[in-house]
Short mmCIF file of C-alpha atoms in Angstrom, two decimals:
data_model
loop_
_atom_site.label_atom_id
_atom_site.label_comp_id
_atom_site.label_asym_id
_atom_site.label_seq_id
_atom_site.Cartn_x
_atom_site.Cartn_y
_atom_site.Cartn_z
CA ALA Z 92 -36.20 -71.82 -40.81
CA TRP Z 93 -35.85 -73.35 -37.20
CA GLU Z 94 -33.75 -76.28 -38.56
CA GLU Z 95 -31.36 -73.63 -39.99
CA LEU Z 96 -31.14 -71.67 -36.70
CA ALA Z 97 -30.68 -74.95 -34.82
CA ALA Z 98 -27.53 -75.85 -36.84
CA PRO Z 99 -24.55 -76.20 -34.64
CA GLY Z 100 -22.47 -73.59 -36.33
CA ARG Z 101 -25.15 -71.08 -36.52
CA MET Z 102 -26.43 -71.60 -32.98
CA ARG Z 103 -22.95 -71.15 -31.65
CA THR Z 104 -22.61 -67.83 -33.54
CA LEU Z 105 -26.00 -66.80 -32.10
CA LEU Z 106 -24.91 -67.44 -28.53
CA PHE Z 107 -21.69 -65.67 -29.26
CA CYS Z 108 -23.50 -62.59 -30.28
CA LEU Z 109 -25.43 -62.61 -27.13
CA LEU Z 110 -22.18 -62.67 -25.22
CA VAL Z 111 -20.50 -60.07 -27.38
CA GLY Z 112 -23.57 -57.70 -26.95
CA ALA Z 113 -22.78 -57.60 -23.25
CA SER Z 114 -19.14 -57.05 -23.48
CA ALA Z 115 -16.77 -54.59 -25.36
CA SER Z 116 -16.19 -55.62 -29.06
CA ALA Z 117 -12.74 -57.01 -29.93
CA VAL Z 118 -13.10 -55.46 -33.41
CA VAL Z 119 -10.95 -52.35 -33.94
CA GLU Z 120 -12.95 -49.78 -35.53
CA LEU Z 121 -10.79 -47.88 -38.09
CA THR Z 122 -11.44 -44.46 -39.57
CA GLU Z 123 -9.64 -41.94 -42.03
CA ALA Z 124 -8.26 -40.43 -38.80
CA ASN Z 125 -6.88 -43.36 -36.98
CA PHE Z 126 -6.22 -45.97 -40.05
CA ASP Z 127 -2.40 -45.16 -40.36
CA ALA Z 128 -1.78 -44.83 -36.54
CA GLU Z 129 -3.56 -48.19 -35.84
CA THR Z 130 -2.00 -50.29 -38.44
CA LYS Z 131 1.38 -48.50 -38.85
CA ILE Z 132 1.19 -49.31 -42.26
CA GLY Z 133 4.46 -48.33 -44.35
CA THR Z 134 6.62 -48.58 -41.20
CA ASP Z 135 8.95 -51.13 -39.63
CA GLU Z 136 6.30 -51.45 -36.87
CA ALA Z 137 3.46 -52.43 -39.11
CA ARG Z 138 0.73 -54.56 -37.35
CA PRO Z 139 -0.75 -57.41 -38.97
CA THR Z 140 -4.39 -56.31 -39.54
CA PHE Z 141 -7.29 -58.11 -41.08
CA VAL Z 142 -9.61 -55.42 -42.30
CA GLU Z 143 -13.27 -55.63 -43.29
CA PHE Z 144 -14.56 -52.88 -45.61
CA PHE Z 145 -18.26 -52.78 -45.18
CA ALA Z 146 -21.43 -50.79 -46.04
CA PRO Z 147 -24.06 -50.47 -43.37
CA TRP Z 148 -26.85 -51.29 -45.96
CA CYS Z 149 -25.06 -54.34 -47.18
CA GLY Z 150 -26.83 -57.59 -46.29
CA HIS Z 151 -23.74 -59.86 -46.64
CA CYS Z 152 -21.86 -57.58 -44.46
CA LYS Z 153 -24.67 -57.94 -41.80
CA LYS Z 154 -24.51 -61.50 -42.06
CA LEU Z 155 -20.74 -61.63 -41.60
CA ALA Z 156 -20.84 -59.39 -38.66
CA PRO Z 157 -21.28 -61.89 -35.89
CA ALA Z 158 -18.56 -64.28 -37.40
CA TRP Z 159 -16.28 -61.17 -37.65
CA GLU Z 160 -16.83 -60.51 -33.98
CA GLU Z 161 -16.14 -64.18 -32.91
CA LEU Z 162 -13.07 -64.28 -35.10
CA ALA Z 163 -11.80 -61.03 -33.19
CA ALA Z 164 -12.49 -62.38 -29.69
CA THR Z 165 -11.08 -65.87 -30.65
CA LEU Z 166 -7.70 -64.71 -31.98
CA GLN Z 167 -7.39 -62.37 -29.25
CA ASN Z 168 -7.93 -65.10 -26.49
CA GLU Z 169 -5.17 -67.16 -28.35
CA GLY Z 170 -2.77 -64.36 -28.37
CA GLU Z 171 -2.64 -63.93 -32.15
CA PRO Z 172 -1.01 -60.56 -33.04
CA THR Z 173 -3.05 -59.90 -35.91
CA ALA Z 174 -5.88 -57.42 -35.16
CA ILE Z 175 -9.41 -57.74 -36.66
CA ALA Z 176 -10.59 -54.37 -37.70
CA SER Z 177 -13.42 -52.85 -39.73
CA VAL Z 178 -13.99 -49.65 -41.79
CA ASP Z 179 -17.37 -48.31 -42.90
CA ALA Z 180 -16.24 -47.46 -46.48
CA THR Z 181 -19.46 -45.20 -47.01
CA ILE Z 182 -17.97 -42.82 -44.41
CA HIS Z 183 -14.41 -43.20 -44.69
CA LYS Z 184 -14.09 -43.19 -48.61
CA ASP Z 185 -10.51 -42.01 -48.89
CA VAL Z 186 -9.47 -45.04 -47.13
CA ALA Z 187 -11.71 -47.31 -49.50
CA ALA Z 188 -10.41 -45.57 -52.60
CA ARG Z 189 -7.03 -46.09 -51.37
CA PHE Z 190 -7.46 -49.81 -51.32
CA GLY Z 191 -9.61 -49.97 -54.51
CA ILE Z 192 -12.59 -51.11 -52.68
CA ARG Z 193 -15.36 -51.97 -55.30
CA GLY Z 194 -17.65 -54.25 -53.40
CA PHE Z 195 -18.77 -55.17 -49.91
CA PRO Z 196 -17.67 -56.83 -47.67
CA SER Z 197 -14.09 -56.72 -48.99
CA LEU Z 198 -11.58 -58.50 -46.62
CA ILE Z 199 -7.88 -57.59 -46.70
CA LEU Z 200 -5.08 -58.83 -44.57
CA LEU Z 201 -2.40 -56.37 -44.07
CA ARG Z 202 1.09 -58.04 -43.37
CA ASP Z 203 4.62 -57.26 -44.02
CA GLY Z 204 4.06 -54.52 -46.23
CA GLN Z 205 1.71 -56.69 -48.57
CA MET Z 206 -1.93 -56.95 -48.73
CA TYR Z 207 -3.80 -60.24 -49.27
CA LYS Z 208 -7.45 -60.19 -50.66
CA TYR Z 209 -9.58 -63.01 -48.92
CA LYS Z 210 -12.18 -64.58 -51.15
CA GLY Z 211 -12.95 -67.83 -49.25
CA SER Z 212 -15.67 -69.05 -46.93
CA ARG Z 213 -16.71 -66.66 -44.41
CA ALA Z 214 -16.83 -69.25 -41.65
CA VAL Z 215 -14.86 -68.47 -38.55
CA GLU Z 216 -12.68 -71.41 -39.05
CA ASP Z 217 -11.79 -70.73 -42.42
CA LEU Z 218 -11.22 -66.91 -41.76
CA ALA Z 219 -8.70 -67.85 -38.79
CA LYS Z 220 -6.80 -70.29 -40.95
CA PHE Z 221 -6.17 -67.64 -43.55
CA VAL Z 222 -4.92 -65.29 -40.87
CA LYS Z 223 -2.60 -67.83 -39.26
CA GLY Z 224 -0.81 -68.77 -42.50
CA GLY Z 225 -3.38 -69.45 -45.32
CA TYR Z 226 -2.93 -66.02 -46.81
CA LYS Z 227 0.64 -67.35 -48.13
CA GLU Z 228 -0.97 -69.72 -50.59
CA GLY Z 229 -2.48 -66.66 -52.44
CA PRO Z 230 -0.86 -63.83 -54.32
CA GLY Z 231 -0.09 -60.57 -52.48
CA GLU Z 232 0.41 -57.04 -53.63
CA ALA Z 233 2.29 -54.01 -52.20
CA ALA Z 234 -0.12 -52.33 -49.67
CA PRO Z 235 -0.58 -48.55 -50.29
CA THR Z 236 1.43 -46.47 -48.18
CA PRO Z 237 0.08 -43.31 -46.27
CA PRO Z 238 -0.55 -40.50 -48.63
CA THR Z 239 1.87 -37.49 -48.45
CA GLN Z 240 0.86 -34.15 -47.39
CA LEU Z 241 1.34 -32.94 -50.98
CA ALA Z 242 -0.90 -35.51 -52.07
CA GLN Z 243 -3.44 -34.78 -49.51
CA VAL Z 244 -3.37 -31.13 -50.61
CA LYS Z 245 -3.87 -32.00 -54.23
CA VAL Z 246 -6.88 -34.20 -53.38
CA ALA Z 247 -8.34 -31.55 -51.38
CA PHE Z 248 -8.08 -28.96 -54.11
CA SER Z 249 -9.39 -31.51 -56.79
CA GLU Z 250 -12.50 -32.23 -54.65
CA LEU Z 251 -13.18 -28.46 -54.16
CA PHE Z 252 -12.78 -27.79 -57.96
CA SER Z 253 -15.09 -30.78 -58.57
CA ALA Z 254 -17.62 -29.35 -56.01
CA LEU Z 255 -17.39 -25.82 -57.75
CA VAL Z 256 -18.15 -27.39 -61.24
CA THR Z 257 -20.90 -29.38 -60.10
CA LEU Z 258 -22.52 -26.33 -58.33
CA PHE Z 259 -21.89 -24.32 -61.44
CA LYS Z 260 -23.61 -27.12 -63.63
CA ALA Z 261 -26.51 -27.55 -61.27
CA HIS Z 262 -27.15 -23.84 -60.69
CA PHE Z 263 -25.86 -22.23 -64.02
CA ALA Z 264 -27.91 -18.82 -63.74
CA ALA Z 265 -27.24 -18.38 -60.24
CA ALA Z 266 -23.44 -19.10 -60.53
CA LEU Z 267 -23.28 -16.81 -63.41
CA VAL Z 268 -24.92 -14.02 -61.59
CA LEU Z 269 -22.80 -14.55 -58.46
CA THR Z 270 -19.67 -14.53 -60.77
CA ALA Z 271 -20.80 -11.16 -62.28
CA ILE Z 272 -21.67 -9.64 -58.79
CA ALA Z 273 -18.20 -10.71 -57.58
CA PHE Z 274 -16.56 -9.40 -60.80
CA PHE Z 275 -18.20 -6.08 -60.59
CA SER Z 276 -17.92 -5.81 -56.75
CA GLY Z 277 -14.09 -6.47 -57.23
CA LEU Z 278 -13.87 -3.47 -59.74
CA THR Z 279 -15.96 -1.16 -57.40
CA VAL Z 280 -13.74 -1.94 -54.49
CA GLY Z 281 -10.51 -1.70 -56.44
CA PHE Z 282 -11.77 1.78 -57.89
CA ALA Z 283 -12.71 3.15 -54.39
CA ALA Z 284 -9.44 1.84 -52.86
CA GLY Z 285 -7.54 3.75 -55.70
CA LEU Z 286 -9.31 6.83 -55.06
CA VAL Z 287 -8.69 6.62 -51.12
CA LEU Z 288 -5.03 5.65 -51.45
CA ALA Z 289 -4.04 7.77 -54.28
CA PRO Z 290 -1.61 10.53 -53.07
CA THR Z 291 -3.43 14.23 -52.85
CA PRO Z 292 -1.50 16.74 -55.11
CA ALA Z 293 0.36 19.65 -53.46
CA PRO Z 294 -1.13 23.13 -53.95
CA ARG Z 295 0.23 24.78 -56.70
CA ALA Z 296 2.25 28.02 -55.63
CA PRO Z 297 1.40 31.62 -57.36
CA PRO Z 298 3.38 32.57 -60.48
CA ALA Z 299 6.52 34.74 -59.64
CA VAL Z 300 6.10 38.59 -60.54
CA ASP Z 301 9.09 40.22 -62.25
CA ALA Z 302 10.22 43.10 -60.29
CA ASP Z 303 11.10 45.36 -63.10
CA ALA Z 304 7.65 44.80 -64.56
CA LYS Z 305 6.20 45.72 -61.25
CA LYS Z 306 8.14 49.05 -61.18
CA GLU Z 307 6.89 49.96 -64.63
CA GLN Z 308 3.26 49.49 -63.33
#
């Protein structure tokens, strides 16, 4: 175990972690709220961004974390325009789904409207080579653009409907009772409103008496 820790690359990473712990992280933390604003994806001002999609419980993600921090600091010091970022896919699920994330960590470089999936070594040197031009050796595909407001509304309604279906299935009896209560409450309220709002009939005038018939009396 000591020999593994004493290896030059591992020792350098451990020392780097100690230094990073005492300073601000160079890794950009992306969320559902700031992803499009930070990356400017889908615009002419899009910023090259190397994104790690991770899960807090993932062992490989924890192992990658020091190298990811070192990569971010190294490229920043070199003046490399590509940002190094991370997304917690267990929290920001919409962003992860948008990029089709299925495993962790997933490393994707966003550049020039394309996305390039990294599948090489997770050594800092290899990651840096990929950012600086190595990505050109592999195929890229169109990066997903920001969802429109209509798409967001559809997703929201879909999630709401799914939640209601799940609730109904999990608590069928309770959901049935609530549905019945809501139905009869609606009928009662509608009937009461009808009585209150219905126009009051005008009083009927007494029948007219014939003058000739009155004289005969």
